[in-house]
Amino acid sequence: MAIKPAASLKPSDQTKGPMLFALPPELISTTLSNLSSDELQYYFNVLELVSSAEIHDSYLPIRKIALLCYYSDKPLIITNSVAKNQHHHHYPDGVELSIEELHLLRSKGIVIKPKQTNILINDDNCDCGCYNVSYIKFIEQLMDLLPYVNTCCPKINLVLNLTTDKLYNFAILNNFFERIQFIEVLAIKYTGDKIINFQNLKIQKIQLQFFNLNKLLSHLQVNNIANAQHLELRYNLINNLYFIPLNSNLVSLNLSNNNLVCINDANFNWKILHNLETLDLSNNNIVELNLSGNSTANYRLKRLNLFANSLRKVPNFNNCKLFRQLEEINLSRNSIATLPDNAFPPTLKSLWLKGNYLPDLMRSLSGRVFPKSLNYLDLTYCRILLTGQDDEQEAIRKLIEAEQLHKLKVLELEF
């Protein structure tokens, strides 16, 4: 379908112009906000306003309002990547603006109001095998626009995907950091050897991928992350938590996809994690989770992910105060063969045990295996054997009755 600019509306359509102009801008904005992005583009050709410097159109005031609606409450993407719209799988509702388009909006005094601003800086190898250094020029141009970007939306997410030291100008990168006052999310994927200094940034969520424990520790020593509420350290080859600095402000901690084997009181400083609500330890090699120290503090941990590890037995979650308020535990794809009594906290609502080996589960039901608070239970692919002459429906009935799972809403089970 061809896009028809608002300036080319038929005369019969233009008779509505005086009525539209007579409405308050707030009412026009409210009306246009009900249109989709495609509809706003079709009826008002809003993208022409960010690509053409000179536009003479009697409908320009209304088109500017439509432009604000087009970008309103959507993720804004600013990137140096050549392929336009390639990041929409991360931000499905995202709208992209180039440096040139931002300059044009600023020159026209148009202040858009996106939900958040996502700055994606990438220096990955191009198809010819050489390094793309356009990110240096991109950062220089973006620094001039930062006051305008902050005016549009102070919520900034910054993603750095850096692969080499050879062509880096870290002075430019550090200067760029100094001009950003607050970042909601800082995500760094870096395989070089230099230290990226983000010491002075105020950051809510930090995602660091260095694919090397020593490089990670060097960055954590140089940069103060004590104020971060969300810390994600996936793919860093972490095999010991002893040297990983943690802080009491953390609400979520993601340590998945590392090389962790044993987690205990000696190497995991869990006692300071008073505000932690989510702990992700999935996709490691954990064979032991043994936390049992005492603490006078109260804890808020609700979600624990142990998916795809090497646990042979269920940790006794009631032995550690950190785990006593858990509502969700994922133990799928471990090597658990038995479920002991009273191992799970009584607050538990959702439990995943998919892919473990529990052939004798029906014979070991004691009324104390599962907490009575469960709403969701996944026991698929556990090779559970039926007992006696029971069929599947009778076995399900016995499981629910024996364990008094009367609050259970979803039971995933196969024999």
XYZ file of C-alpha atoms in Angstrom:
415
model
C 0.000 0.000 0.000
C 1.441 3.376 -1.023
C 1.921 5.935 1.728
C -0.020 9.139 1.125
C 1.417 12.257 2.819
C -0.992 14.406 4.745
C -0.235 17.271 2.350
C -1.815 15.284 -0.483
C -5.185 14.795 1.185
C -8.157 15.132 -1.150
C -10.141 18.400 -1.080
C -13.049 16.573 0.533
C -10.692 15.558 3.376
C -9.252 19.039 3.737
C -12.671 20.503 4.583
C -12.187 18.881 7.981
C -9.042 20.926 8.549
C -10.636 23.912 10.340
C -12.441 21.585 12.746
C -9.210 19.709 13.552
C -7.247 22.914 14.086
C -9.978 24.222 16.382
C -9.498 21.339 18.815
C -7.073 21.791 21.744
C -3.679 20.137 21.078
C -4.211 17.877 24.107
C -7.441 16.523 22.611
C -5.820 16.040 19.204
C -2.964 14.168 20.883
C -5.372 11.964 22.847
C -7.255 11.123 19.656
C -4.143 10.370 17.610
C -2.640 8.241 20.383
C -5.269 5.606 19.590
C -3.749 5.086 16.133
C -1.019 2.524 15.485
C 2.421 3.539 14.237
C 1.539 2.324 10.744
C -1.671 4.347 10.760
C 0.115 7.481 11.929
C 2.635 7.065 9.120
C -0.062 6.376 6.531
C -2.307 9.298 7.389
C 0.314 11.888 8.378
C 3.611 10.716 6.816
C 5.337 11.486 10.113
C 8.706 10.079 9.034
C 9.019 12.864 6.465
C 9.354 15.259 9.403
C 12.557 13.551 10.561
C 14.095 13.310 7.089
C 13.242 16.618 5.373
C 14.584 19.944 6.584
C 12.064 22.159 4.774
C 8.377 21.260 4.856
C 5.643 23.725 3.900
C 2.292 22.212 4.750
C -0.887 23.682 6.208
C -1.293 20.482 8.211
C 2.195 20.714 9.727
C 1.018 21.485 13.321
C -1.178 18.385 13.377
C 1.548 16.299 11.732
C 3.959 17.355 14.488
C 1.462 16.157 17.083
C 1.168 12.882 15.162
C 4.970 12.632 15.186
C 5.024 12.980 18.979
C 2.412 10.218 19.220
C 4.495 8.043 16.876
C 7.472 8.081 19.263
C 5.545 8.403 22.514
C 5.939 5.585 25.053
C 8.025 3.424 22.708
C 11.677 2.369 23.089
C 13.923 4.673 21.062
C 16.944 3.017 19.414
C 20.066 5.024 18.558
C 22.829 2.907 17.052
C 25.847 2.945 14.757
C 24.912 -0.409 13.227
C 24.430 -0.195 9.485
C 21.502 -2.595 9.168
C 18.466 -0.563 10.143
C 15.810 -2.236 12.301
C 18.025 -5.267 13.082
C 17.538 -4.680 16.826
C 13.753 -4.962 16.786
C 13.892 -8.549 18.084
C 15.240 -7.061 21.360
C 12.856 -4.096 21.253
C 9.818 -5.274 19.255
C 8.039 -1.930 19.681
C 11.231 0.064 19.176
C 11.625 2.987 16.794
C 15.015 3.921 15.373
C 16.530 7.365 14.800
C 19.853 8.134 13.146
C 22.265 10.857 14.262
C 21.164 12.962 11.286
C 17.495 12.572 12.175
C 18.177 13.562 15.785
C 20.015 16.675 14.581
C 17.022 17.579 12.425
C 14.538 17.130 15.270
C 16.679 19.279 17.539
C 16.991 22.015 14.912
C 13.196 22.077 14.547
C 12.696 22.243 18.312
C 10.683 19.005 18.320
C 11.040 17.157 21.628
C 9.831 13.564 21.403
C 8.980 11.550 24.526
C 9.956 7.880 24.114
C 9.560 5.374 26.938
C 13.324 4.846 27.095
C 16.416 5.564 25.023
C 18.552 2.599 23.971
C 22.038 3.521 22.740
C 23.672 0.530 21.021
C 27.361 0.893 20.122
C 28.905 -1.939 18.150
C 32.360 -2.491 16.663
C 31.911 -6.085 15.469
C 33.771 -7.286 12.380
C 32.161 -6.269 9.150
C 31.625 -8.789 6.333
C 34.991 -8.031 4.750
C 36.845 -9.032 7.933
C 38.080 -5.568 8.932
C 37.027 -3.699 12.041
C 34.304 -1.110 11.856
C 35.635 1.998 13.642
C 32.620 4.150 12.838
C 31.649 3.913 16.492
C 34.323 6.536 17.366
C 32.730 9.095 15.050
C 29.316 7.962 16.252
C 30.235 8.653 19.900
C 31.663 12.070 19.008
C 28.447 13.038 17.217
C 26.257 11.592 19.939
C 28.036 13.545 22.690
C 26.854 16.782 21.084
C 23.290 15.445 21.102
C 23.253 14.117 24.673
C 21.604 17.239 26.191
C 18.791 16.927 23.638
C 18.514 13.150 24.188
C 18.331 13.670 27.963
C 15.603 16.276 27.465
C 13.576 13.817 25.400
C 14.010 10.943 27.852
C 16.409 10.695 30.810
C 15.971 6.894 30.944
C 19.021 5.667 29.023
C 20.110 2.087 28.378
C 23.650 1.799 27.008
C 24.863 -1.358 25.244
C 28.560 -1.666 24.292
C 29.682 -4.560 22.103
C 33.461 -4.155 21.820
C 35.826 -6.761 20.412
C 39.333 -5.342 20.049
C 41.785 -2.883 21.620
C 43.752 -2.054 18.483
C 41.634 0.818 17.217
C 40.063 2.013 20.449
C 40.104 5.569 21.651
C 39.242 5.044 25.311
C 39.574 8.772 26.043
C 36.537 9.365 23.834
C 34.648 6.556 25.549
C 35.472 7.909 29.024
C 34.499 11.427 27.935
C 31.218 10.005 26.706
C 30.595 8.380 30.098
C 31.280 11.676 31.872
C 28.457 13.361 29.941
C 25.864 10.783 30.928
C 24.457 11.457 34.375
C 22.272 8.405 34.873
C 21.944 5.042 33.128
C 19.185 2.569 33.870
C 21.001 -0.326 32.166
C 24.687 -0.579 31.236
C 25.472 -3.701 29.196
C 29.093 -4.345 28.196
C 30.224 -7.252 26.035
C 33.991 -6.925 25.687
C 36.804 -9.270 24.680
C 39.736 -6.831 24.788
C 42.336 -6.406 27.522
C 41.948 -2.769 28.564
C 39.812 -1.578 31.475
C 36.583 0.264 30.731
C 36.023 2.835 33.473
C 32.402 3.515 34.377
C 33.225 4.438 37.972
C 31.297 7.732 38.010
C 28.109 6.516 36.363
C 24.910 6.082 38.340
C 23.592 2.732 37.144
C 20.571 0.676 38.181
C 21.344 -2.487 36.231
C 24.802 -3.703 35.148
C 25.364 -6.505 32.628
C 29.003 -7.523 32.125
C 30.283 -10.194 29.724
C 34.064 -10.507 29.463
C 34.301 -14.289 28.893
C 37.195 -14.329 31.363
C 37.162 -14.305 35.174
C 40.334 -12.231 35.601
C 39.074 -9.535 33.228
C 35.785 -9.444 35.100
C 37.501 -9.109 38.479
C 39.736 -6.316 37.153
C 36.692 -4.335 36.066
C 34.864 -4.986 39.338
C 37.887 -3.767 41.321
C 38.206 -0.523 39.348
C 34.509 0.291 39.138
C 32.258 0.837 42.122
C 29.028 -1.124 41.661
C 27.780 -0.695 45.225
C 24.681 1.239 44.132
C 23.564 -1.178 41.430
C 20.232 -2.899 42.090
C 20.546 -5.490 39.329
C 23.775 -7.320 38.488
C 24.143 -9.751 35.586
C 27.471 -11.591 35.197
C 26.695 -14.296 32.644
C 29.414 -15.907 30.495
C 32.451 -14.885 32.533
C 33.851 -18.352 33.405
C 33.225 -17.721 37.114
C 34.194 -20.787 39.154
C 34.245 -19.221 42.627
C 32.096 -16.485 44.139
C 34.587 -15.550 46.855
C 36.053 -12.566 44.990
C 32.796 -11.323 43.452
C 31.801 -8.093 45.265
C 28.158 -8.074 46.314
C 26.141 -5.313 47.944
C 23.025 -5.007 50.066
C 21.214 -2.957 47.383
C 20.964 -5.871 44.963
C 17.425 -6.841 43.985
C 18.420 -9.357 41.310
C 21.651 -11.302 40.760
C 22.265 -13.339 37.603
C 25.258 -15.705 37.696
C 24.009 -18.105 35.041
C 26.141 -19.694 32.322
C 29.366 -19.827 34.318
C 31.496 -22.632 35.814
C 30.237 -22.686 39.400
C 30.550 -26.055 41.156
C 30.159 -25.540 44.918
C 28.309 -22.743 46.691
C 28.639 -22.590 50.464
C 28.991 -20.183 53.376
C 32.746 -19.889 52.830
C 32.586 -18.608 49.247
C 29.188 -16.866 48.989
C 28.539 -13.785 51.112
C 24.762 -14.201 51.146
C 24.201 -12.533 54.519
C 24.409 -9.012 53.066
C 21.779 -9.693 50.378
C 18.891 -8.273 52.411
C 16.979 -6.908 49.402
C 17.647 -9.699 46.920
C 14.456 -11.010 45.290
C 15.797 -13.029 42.334
C 18.874 -15.283 42.183
C 19.727 -17.014 38.888
C 22.322 -19.817 39.085
C 21.144 -21.729 36.024
C 23.410 -23.399 33.471
C 26.405 -23.946 35.741
C 27.999 -27.172 37.003
C 26.732 -26.925 40.576
C 26.934 -30.186 42.523
C 26.551 -28.639 45.975
C 24.451 -25.787 47.338
C 24.995 -25.780 51.070
C 24.150 -22.540 52.849
C 23.350 -22.881 56.521
C 24.774 -19.927 58.414
C 22.627 -17.919 60.798
C 21.684 -14.276 60.427
C 19.530 -11.835 62.375
C 18.501 -9.969 59.205
C 15.308 -10.480 57.236
C 15.456 -11.566 53.609
C 13.206 -11.095 50.581
C 14.388 -13.759 48.117
C 11.373 -14.998 46.119
C 12.823 -16.660 43.013
C 15.718 -19.146 42.750
C 16.761 -20.636 39.408
C 18.964 -23.763 39.496
C 17.982 -25.029 36.047
C 20.552 -27.210 34.220
C 23.083 -27.965 36.947
C 24.503 -31.209 38.385
C 22.732 -31.429 41.741
C 22.222 -35.019 42.905
C 20.128 -34.106 45.914
C 17.747 -31.337 46.851
C 19.417 -28.673 49.000
C 17.752 -28.207 52.364
C 16.360 -24.749 51.744
C 15.011 -24.525 55.291
C 18.559 -24.594 56.697
C 19.306 -21.105 55.379
C 17.383 -17.961 56.246
C 18.022 -16.560 52.757
C 15.748 -19.255 51.263
C 12.914 -19.351 53.788
C 10.614 -16.959 51.894
C 11.078 -18.538 48.473
C 8.011 -18.688 46.222
C 9.614 -20.137 43.068
C 12.346 -22.779 42.679
C 13.492 -24.213 39.362
C 15.421 -27.496 39.729
C 14.763 -28.797 36.222
C 17.478 -30.715 34.354
C 19.561 -31.743 37.347
C 20.439 -35.275 38.508
C 18.112 -35.497 41.503
C 16.917 -39.037 42.288
C 15.049 -38.581 45.593
C 12.974 -35.884 47.246
C 13.544 -35.744 51.028
C 10.959 -34.626 53.552
C 10.712 -30.958 54.558
C 13.436 -29.723 52.193
C 11.305 -27.075 50.495
C 10.208 -23.870 52.268
C 6.524 -23.747 53.285
C 6.046 -20.501 51.308
C 6.755 -22.184 47.952
C 4.154 -21.652 45.213
C 5.892 -22.877 42.032
C 8.310 -25.806 41.698
C 9.985 -27.115 38.547
C 11.566 -30.608 38.690
C 11.373 -31.428 34.986
C 14.028 -33.777 33.629
C 15.274 -35.272 36.915
C 15.226 -39.031 37.664
C 12.448 -39.813 40.160
C 11.216 -43.369 39.444
C 10.291 -44.086 43.078
C 8.474 -40.836 43.808
C 5.035 -42.471 44.230
C 6.419 -44.917 46.806
C 8.136 -42.194 48.840
C 5.157 -39.875 49.353
C 4.953 -39.092 53.064
C 2.835 -35.955 53.228
C 5.977 -33.911 53.869
C 7.710 -33.959 50.454
C 5.934 -31.009 48.846
C 4.786 -27.851 50.653
C 1.016 -27.522 50.826
C 1.225 -23.975 49.459
C 2.101 -25.158 45.922
C 0.079 -23.719 43.027
C 2.274 -25.106 40.232
C 4.272 -28.357 40.029
C 6.200 -29.675 37.017
C 7.208 -33.366 37.170
C 7.499 -34.073 33.444
C 10.319 -36.243 32.051
C 11.124 -37.637 35.521
C 10.497 -41.311 34.583
C 8.078 -41.734 37.474
C 6.817 -45.319 37.857
C 3.245 -46.231 38.714
C 2.664 -48.403 41.782
C 0.605 -51.574 41.870
C -2.456 -51.515 39.639
C -2.827 -47.743 39.649
C -3.542 -45.976 36.406
C -2.396 -42.406 35.767
C -5.532 -40.743 37.129
C -5.415 -42.799 40.317
C -1.727 -41.959 40.767
C -2.446 -38.248 40.389
C -5.238 -38.505 42.949
C -2.923 -40.288 45.417
C -0.196 -37.679 44.916
C -2.548 -34.804 45.638
C -4.192 -36.522 48.603
C -0.984 -37.846 50.168
C 0.782 -34.473 49.960
C -2.394 -32.432 50.589
C -1.799 -30.313 47.500
C -5.284 -28.834 47.529
C -4.077 -25.397 46.396
C -2.490 -26.874 43.276
C -3.800 -25.241 40.089
C -1.408 -26.739 37.525
C 0.208 -30.190 37.673
C 2.548 -31.158 34.836
C 3.037 -34.913 35.191
C 3.671 -37.945 33.017
C 4.393 -41.618 33.713
